[in-house]
Each structure stands twice: as C-alpha cells, then as structure tokens.
Amino acid sequence: FKRVTVRQTHRLRVCFVKMAGNNMGEKVHTSSNKNISLPISRVKLIMKSSPEVSSINQDALFLTAKATELFVQHLAMYSFKKGSGQENKSLTYSDLANAAEESETFQFLADILPKKILARDYLKTLEEKGDDSDD
C-alpha cells in the first residue's frame, strides 16, 4: 500500500464530507465525526479483522466509514430508482438483489445479495438437473 500524507488525507476527508453534505443537505463539519451514520467502533472492528492490518489511523478510519456510508447510500438510491420502490415508497430485498444482478457496478454483490427463490422452485430445478445428468 502506498503511504498517504496527512495533507492528502485531510483533502480526502474534506472532499468526502462535502460530498455527503451536498447529497444530504447537511452543513460541512470536518473536525467532528458527527456526520457519519455508521458506528466507528464497528467499522474499526471490521477493519481490524483483516490479518494485514496492524494499526488504524483515525483519518483512515473516518474515510473508510464515510466511503462505506456513501457506497451504501448509492446502492440504496440506485435500487430504489430502478426497483419497485417508487410505487410504494419502500426499498425491498428484491430491489437490492435486482440491482446487484443487473448493474455492472454492483455485480460483485451478486453472491451476497442473491435473488430469493422458493424452496419448491429450487427443488424442481435440482430435479431437472438430476434428470439431465441421468441421460
């Protein structure tokens, strides 16, 4: 990994905070973590679960939390706009699964957000595969 200078980290932090502020109509506060919705302790715990990570800089922690928050917000907005959410003003699991399957940007989530399938449909598919392999 390339080392990032303090100045670069500060610029990135200001950029993320401005982006989040512009997206949600919030004021920009770069000196506090009040503009992050995700719990910092959980983000730190997830980051520390990686064997390659020995210590975590506070700025890196903030940027990771903010980037994650913005990503989840983007995924939710995309899924809402492309899915059935606009009709009933809700976001469903199937909307997220469809976004993961159909969008190239979210394709890496297809295994994490698979489309739901009824047990009877799954069993029927297994039977059909079994019949095909018997031939």
XYZ file of N, CA and C in Angstrom:
405
model
N 0.827 -1.184 0.000
C 0.000 0.000 0.000
C 0.871 1.247 0.000
N 0.420 2.235 -0.706
C 1.140 3.499 -0.767
C 0.800 4.329 0.475
N 1.799 4.920 1.076
C 1.553 5.780 2.230
C 0.938 7.087 1.770
N -0.051 7.539 2.483
C -0.748 8.778 2.171
C -0.328 9.825 3.184
N 0.000 10.999 2.704
C 0.434 12.058 3.606
C -0.755 12.609 4.382
N -0.468 13.302 5.447
C -1.508 13.913 6.269
C -2.292 14.936 5.451
N -1.615 15.703 4.632
C -2.276 16.704 3.796
C -3.252 16.035 2.824
N -2.821 14.930 2.187
C -3.695 14.210 1.259
C -4.901 13.631 1.991
N -4.677 13.097 3.167
C -5.766 12.535 3.958
C -6.769 13.613 4.318
N -6.274 14.776 4.719
C -7.165 15.875 5.069
C -7.987 16.311 3.855
N -7.340 16.395 2.686
C -8.066 16.774 1.468
C -9.156 15.763 1.148
N -8.836 14.470 1.263
C -9.834 13.433 1.015
C -10.985 13.531 2.006
N -10.640 13.782 3.253
C -11.668 13.893 4.292
C -12.607 15.051 3.990
N -12.056 16.191 3.638
C -12.875 17.367 3.300
C -13.749 17.058 2.083
N -13.170 16.377 1.101
C -13.911 16.024 -0.105
C -15.094 15.117 0.227
N -14.861 14.061 1.025
C -15.943 13.158 1.401
C -17.025 13.871 2.187
N -16.618 14.716 3.113
C -17.600 15.430 3.920
C -18.426 16.367 3.047
N -17.779 17.041 2.107
C -18.515 17.920 1.202
C -19.483 17.126 0.335
N -19.034 15.985 -0.162
C -19.919 15.150 -0.980
C -21.133 14.707 -0.177
N -20.911 14.278 1.031
C -22.016 13.835 1.874
C -22.924 15.001 2.207
N -22.342 16.158 2.470
C -23.146 17.339 2.773
C -23.980 17.769 1.591
N -23.411 17.714 0.387
C -24.155 18.083 -0.811
C -25.264 17.090 -1.105
N -25.049 15.827 -0.801
C -26.052 14.814 -1.078
C -27.217 14.873 -0.106
N -26.954 15.279 1.122
C -27.996 15.229 2.124
C -28.408 16.601 2.638
N -27.849 17.641 2.111
C -28.207 18.982 2.541
C -27.703 19.336 3.921
N -26.648 18.698 4.371
C -26.098 18.960 5.697
C -25.019 20.025 5.625
N -24.726 20.611 6.767
C -23.582 21.518 6.849
C -22.311 20.689 6.873
N -21.231 21.283 6.422
C -19.956 20.581 6.370
C -19.174 20.856 7.645
N -18.857 19.786 8.376
C -18.031 19.869 9.585
C -16.908 18.870 9.432
N -15.708 19.342 9.214
C -14.596 18.419 9.017
C -13.921 18.027 10.322
N -14.196 18.713 11.399
C -13.468 18.447 12.626
C -14.137 17.413 13.522
N -15.342 16.966 13.187
C -16.012 16.004 14.054
C -16.533 14.821 13.252
N -16.823 13.746 13.954
C -17.354 12.549 13.318
C -18.882 12.500 13.396
N -19.519 13.616 13.694
C -20.965 13.655 13.832
C -21.676 13.430 12.497
N -20.977 13.618 11.397
C -21.617 13.478 10.096
C -21.458 12.072 9.527
N -21.132 11.106 10.362
C -21.043 9.709 9.943
C -22.173 8.949 10.624
N -22.924 8.197 9.819
C -24.042 7.428 10.362
C -23.611 6.073 10.904
N -22.544 5.521 10.340
C -22.087 4.204 10.778
C -21.322 4.311 12.092
N -21.480 3.322 12.967
C -20.717 3.357 14.224
C -19.224 3.111 13.959
N -18.419 4.064 14.354
C -16.968 4.000 14.121
C -16.367 2.753 14.761
N -16.840 2.366 15.925
C -16.279 1.195 16.600
C -16.495 -0.075 15.788
N -17.639 -0.190 15.122
C -17.910 -1.374 14.287
C -17.021 -1.377 13.046
N -16.873 -0.218 12.436
C -16.011 -0.116 11.253
C -14.585 -0.491 11.634
N -14.126 -0.015 12.773
C -12.775 -0.330 13.241
C -12.634 -1.826 13.507
N -13.658 -2.435 14.103
C -13.636 -3.862 14.385
C -13.540 -4.667 13.086
N -14.281 -4.275 12.075
C -14.237 -4.958 10.777
C -12.868 -4.776 10.132
N -12.333 -3.561 10.193
C -11.010 -3.313 9.622
C -9.942 -4.138 10.331
N -10.029 -4.245 11.650
C -9.022 -4.988 12.417
C -9.138 -6.494 12.214
N -10.275 -6.948 11.675
C -10.440 -8.381 11.445
C -9.555 -8.877 10.303
N -9.023 -7.954 9.510
C -8.111 -8.329 8.437
C -6.733 -8.611 9.025
N -6.124 -9.739 8.650
C -4.801 -10.060 9.209
C -3.701 -9.103 8.753
N -3.908 -8.402 7.636
C -2.880 -7.475 7.139
C -2.853 -6.153 7.907
N -3.886 -5.882 8.683
C -3.996 -4.592 9.377
C -3.454 -4.732 10.794
N -2.475 -3.891 11.115
C -1.922 -3.920 12.470
C -2.411 -2.728 13.285
N -2.448 -1.555 12.662
C -2.965 -0.369 13.351
C -3.764 0.464 12.356
N -4.673 1.250 12.886
C -5.574 2.030 12.040
C -5.498 3.500 12.427
N -5.138 4.318 11.463
C -5.088 5.764 11.631
C -6.521 6.289 11.748
N -6.744 7.294 12.571
C -8.088 7.854 12.753
C -8.646 8.420 11.444
N -7.776 9.050 10.648
C -8.238 9.596 9.374
C -8.628 8.476 8.410
N -7.860 7.392 8.401
C -8.192 6.246 7.549
C -9.507 5.619 7.998
N -9.718 5.563 9.288
C -10.960 5.034 9.842
C -12.144 5.900 9.421
N -11.992 7.202 9.540
C -13.046 8.141 9.140
C -13.354 7.998 7.652
N -12.297 7.971 6.817
C -12.506 7.884 5.372
C -13.159 6.567 4.966
N -12.762 5.484 5.606
C -13.375 4.191 5.310
C -14.848 4.188 5.701
N -15.159 4.723 6.858
C -16.553 4.791 7.301
C -17.379 5.669 6.371
N -16.830 6.805 5.972
C -17.554 7.726 5.095
C -17.746 7.116 3.709
N -16.689 6.477 3.177
C -16.791 5.836 1.861
C -17.817 4.708 1.887
N -17.837 3.941 2.958
C -18.815 2.857 3.102
C -20.223 3.423 3.158
N -20.384 4.471 3.920
C -21.692 5.116 4.040
C -22.181 5.641 2.689
N -21.295 6.282 1.941
C -21.660 6.806 0.628
C -21.967 5.679 -0.350
N -21.223 4.579 -0.270
C -21.491 3.433 -1.134
C -22.865 2.834 -0.844
N -23.177 2.632 0.422
C -24.473 2.067 0.795
C -25.600 3.011 0.369
N -25.377 4.300 0.522
C -26.375 5.287 0.096
C -26.579 5.207 -1.424
N -25.497 5.093 -2.176
C -25.591 4.996 -3.634
C -26.323 3.716 -4.049
N -25.994 2.600 -3.412
C -26.660 1.332 -3.701
C -28.157 1.424 -3.406
N -28.500 2.013 -2.283
C -29.916 2.142 -1.919
C -30.665 3.047 -2.895
N -30.071 4.178 -3.255
C -30.735 5.099 -4.192
C -30.896 4.459 -5.569
N -29.869 3.773 -6.054
C -29.931 3.113 -7.348
C -31.012 2.032 -7.325
N -31.026 1.231 -6.278
C -32.011 0.153 -6.154
C -33.419 0.708 -6.062
N -33.576 1.801 -5.340
C -34.888 2.431 -5.186
C -35.393 2.968 -6.521
N -34.521 3.633 -7.258
C -34.922 4.221 -8.545
C -35.213 3.161 -9.592
N -34.421 2.090 -9.625
C -34.582 1.043 -10.636
C -35.620 -0.005 -10.246
N -35.948 -0.085 -8.964
C -36.840 -1.135 -8.481
C -38.267 -0.668 -8.344
N -39.011 -1.421 -7.576
C -40.425 -1.128 -7.373
C -40.641 -0.146 -6.224
N -39.581 0.378 -5.681
C -39.667 1.250 -4.510
C -40.437 2.534 -4.724
N -40.383 3.082 -5.934
C -41.058 4.353 -6.178
C -42.578 4.208 -6.123
N -43.082 3.022 -6.451
C -44.530 2.809 -6.437
C -45.084 2.831 -5.020
N -44.434 2.125 -4.119
C -44.937 2.046 -2.741
C -44.016 2.732 -1.728
N -43.059 3.491 -2.222
C -42.128 4.271 -1.388
C -41.412 3.406 -0.345
N -40.904 2.267 -0.815
C -40.128 1.397 0.067
C -39.039 0.714 -0.738
N -38.050 0.241 -0.049
C -36.930 -0.469 -0.667
C -36.969 -1.893 -0.152
N -37.010 -2.843 -1.071
C -37.108 -4.242 -0.676
C -35.814 -4.985 -1.001
N -35.691 -6.170 -0.418
C -34.533 -7.013 -0.690
C -34.449 -7.336 -2.171
N -35.587 -7.583 -2.798
C -35.573 -7.930 -4.225
C -35.065 -6.768 -5.070
N -35.330 -5.538 -4.652
C -34.789 -4.373 -5.366
C -33.260 -4.374 -5.307
N -32.710 -4.667 -4.121
C -31.255 -4.731 -3.957
C -30.664 -5.887 -4.761
N -31.333 -7.046 -4.731
C -30.841 -8.210 -5.470
C -30.872 -7.947 -6.975
N -31.921 -7.284 -7.460
C -32.005 -6.954 -8.884
C -30.898 -5.984 -9.283
N -30.618 -5.012 -8.433
C -29.547 -4.047 -8.724
C -28.208 -4.766 -8.798
N -27.968 -5.702 -7.883
C -26.706 -6.442 -7.877
C -26.564 -7.314 -9.123
N -27.675 -7.847 -9.603
C -27.628 -8.726 -10.768
C -27.547 -7.951 -12.078
N -28.248 -6.831 -12.169
C -28.381 -6.123 -13.441
C -27.314 -5.056 -13.679
N -26.812 -4.437 -12.628
C -25.855 -3.349 -12.776
C -24.428 -3.875 -12.770
N -23.647 -3.429 -13.718
C -22.238 -3.833 -13.768
C -21.479 -3.302 -12.551
N -21.870 -2.136 -12.072
C -21.224 -1.531 -10.911
C -21.374 -2.391 -9.666
N -22.538 -2.988 -9.490
C -22.825 -3.762 -8.283
C -22.744 -5.271 -8.517
N -22.203 -5.691 -9.637
C -22.132 -7.112 -9.986
C -21.395 -7.932 -8.925
N -20.407 -7.347 -8.270
C -19.634 -8.079 -7.257
C -20.478 -8.457 -6.041
N -21.675 -7.875 -5.909
C -22.565 -8.183 -4.793
C -23.551 -9.310 -5.109
N -23.505 -9.844 -6.327
C -24.488 -10.842 -6.754
C -24.486 -12.077 -5.845
N -23.323 -12.496 -5.367
C -23.263 -13.654 -4.468
C -23.756 -13.322 -3.064
N -23.599 -12.078 -2.660
C -24.015 -11.651 -1.324
C -25.512 -11.353 -1.288
N -26.052 -10.836 -2.390
C -27.468 -10.499 -2.498
C -28.126 -11.329 -3.610
N -28.222 -12.640 -3.429
C -28.835 -13.440 -4.494
C -30.341 -13.214 -4.532
N -30.925 -13.452 -5.704
C -32.379 -13.362 -5.803
C -32.983 -14.479 -4.967
N -34.090 -14.154 -4.293
C -34.750 -15.175 -3.488
C -35.475 -16.144 -4.402
N -35.474 -17.396 -3.995
C -36.155 -18.432 -4.758
C -36.906 -19.311 -3.761
N -38.133 -19.695 -4.119
C -38.924 -20.553 -3.252
C -38.315 -21.953 -3.222
N -38.485 -22.637 -2.112
C -37.915 -23.973 -1.943
C -38.431 -24.930 -3.006
N -39.728 -24.845 -3.320
C -40.283 -25.770 -4.323
C -39.663 -25.524 -5.703
N -39.395 -24.243 -6.020
C -38.754 -23.933 -7.299
C -37.317 -24.438 -7.331
N -36.627 -24.326 -6.207
C -35.256 -24.814 -6.113
C -35.207 -26.330 -6.255
N -36.121 -27.026 -5.580
C -36.170 -28.482 -5.670
C -36.499 -28.935 -7.087
N -37.389 -28.198 -7.750
C -37.734 -28.525 -9.130
C -36.504 -28.360 -10.032
N -35.733 -27.318 -9.814
C -34.514 -27.088 -10.587
C -33.508 -28.210 -10.352
N -33.366 -28.634 -9.096
C -32.461 -29.733 -8.781
C -32.898 -31.030 -9.458
N -34.205 -31.286 -9.453
C -34.713 -32.481 -10.117
C -34.440 -32.455 -11.611
N -34.640 -31.284 -12.219
C -34.388 -31.140 -13.661
C -32.904 -31.368 -13.960
N -32.031 -30.852 -13.129
C -30.598 -31.075 -13.321
C -30.257 -32.537 -13.159
N -30.910 -33.210 -12.191
C -30.675 -34.624 -11.981
C -31.150 -35.457 -13.160
N -32.287 -35.092 -13.740
C -32.803 -35.787 -14.907
C -31.885 -35.592 -16.103
N -31.331 -34.395 -16.264
C -30.429 -34.116 -17.372
C -29.141 -34.915 -17.260
N -28.641 -35.081 -16.054
C -27.380 -35.793 -15.890
C -27.571 -37.311 -16.027
N -28.780 -37.834 -15.807
C -29.063 -39.249 -15.961
C -29.075 -39.681 -17.422
N -29.351 -38.749 -18.303
C -29.452 -39.068 -19.742
C -28.142 -39.298 -20.368
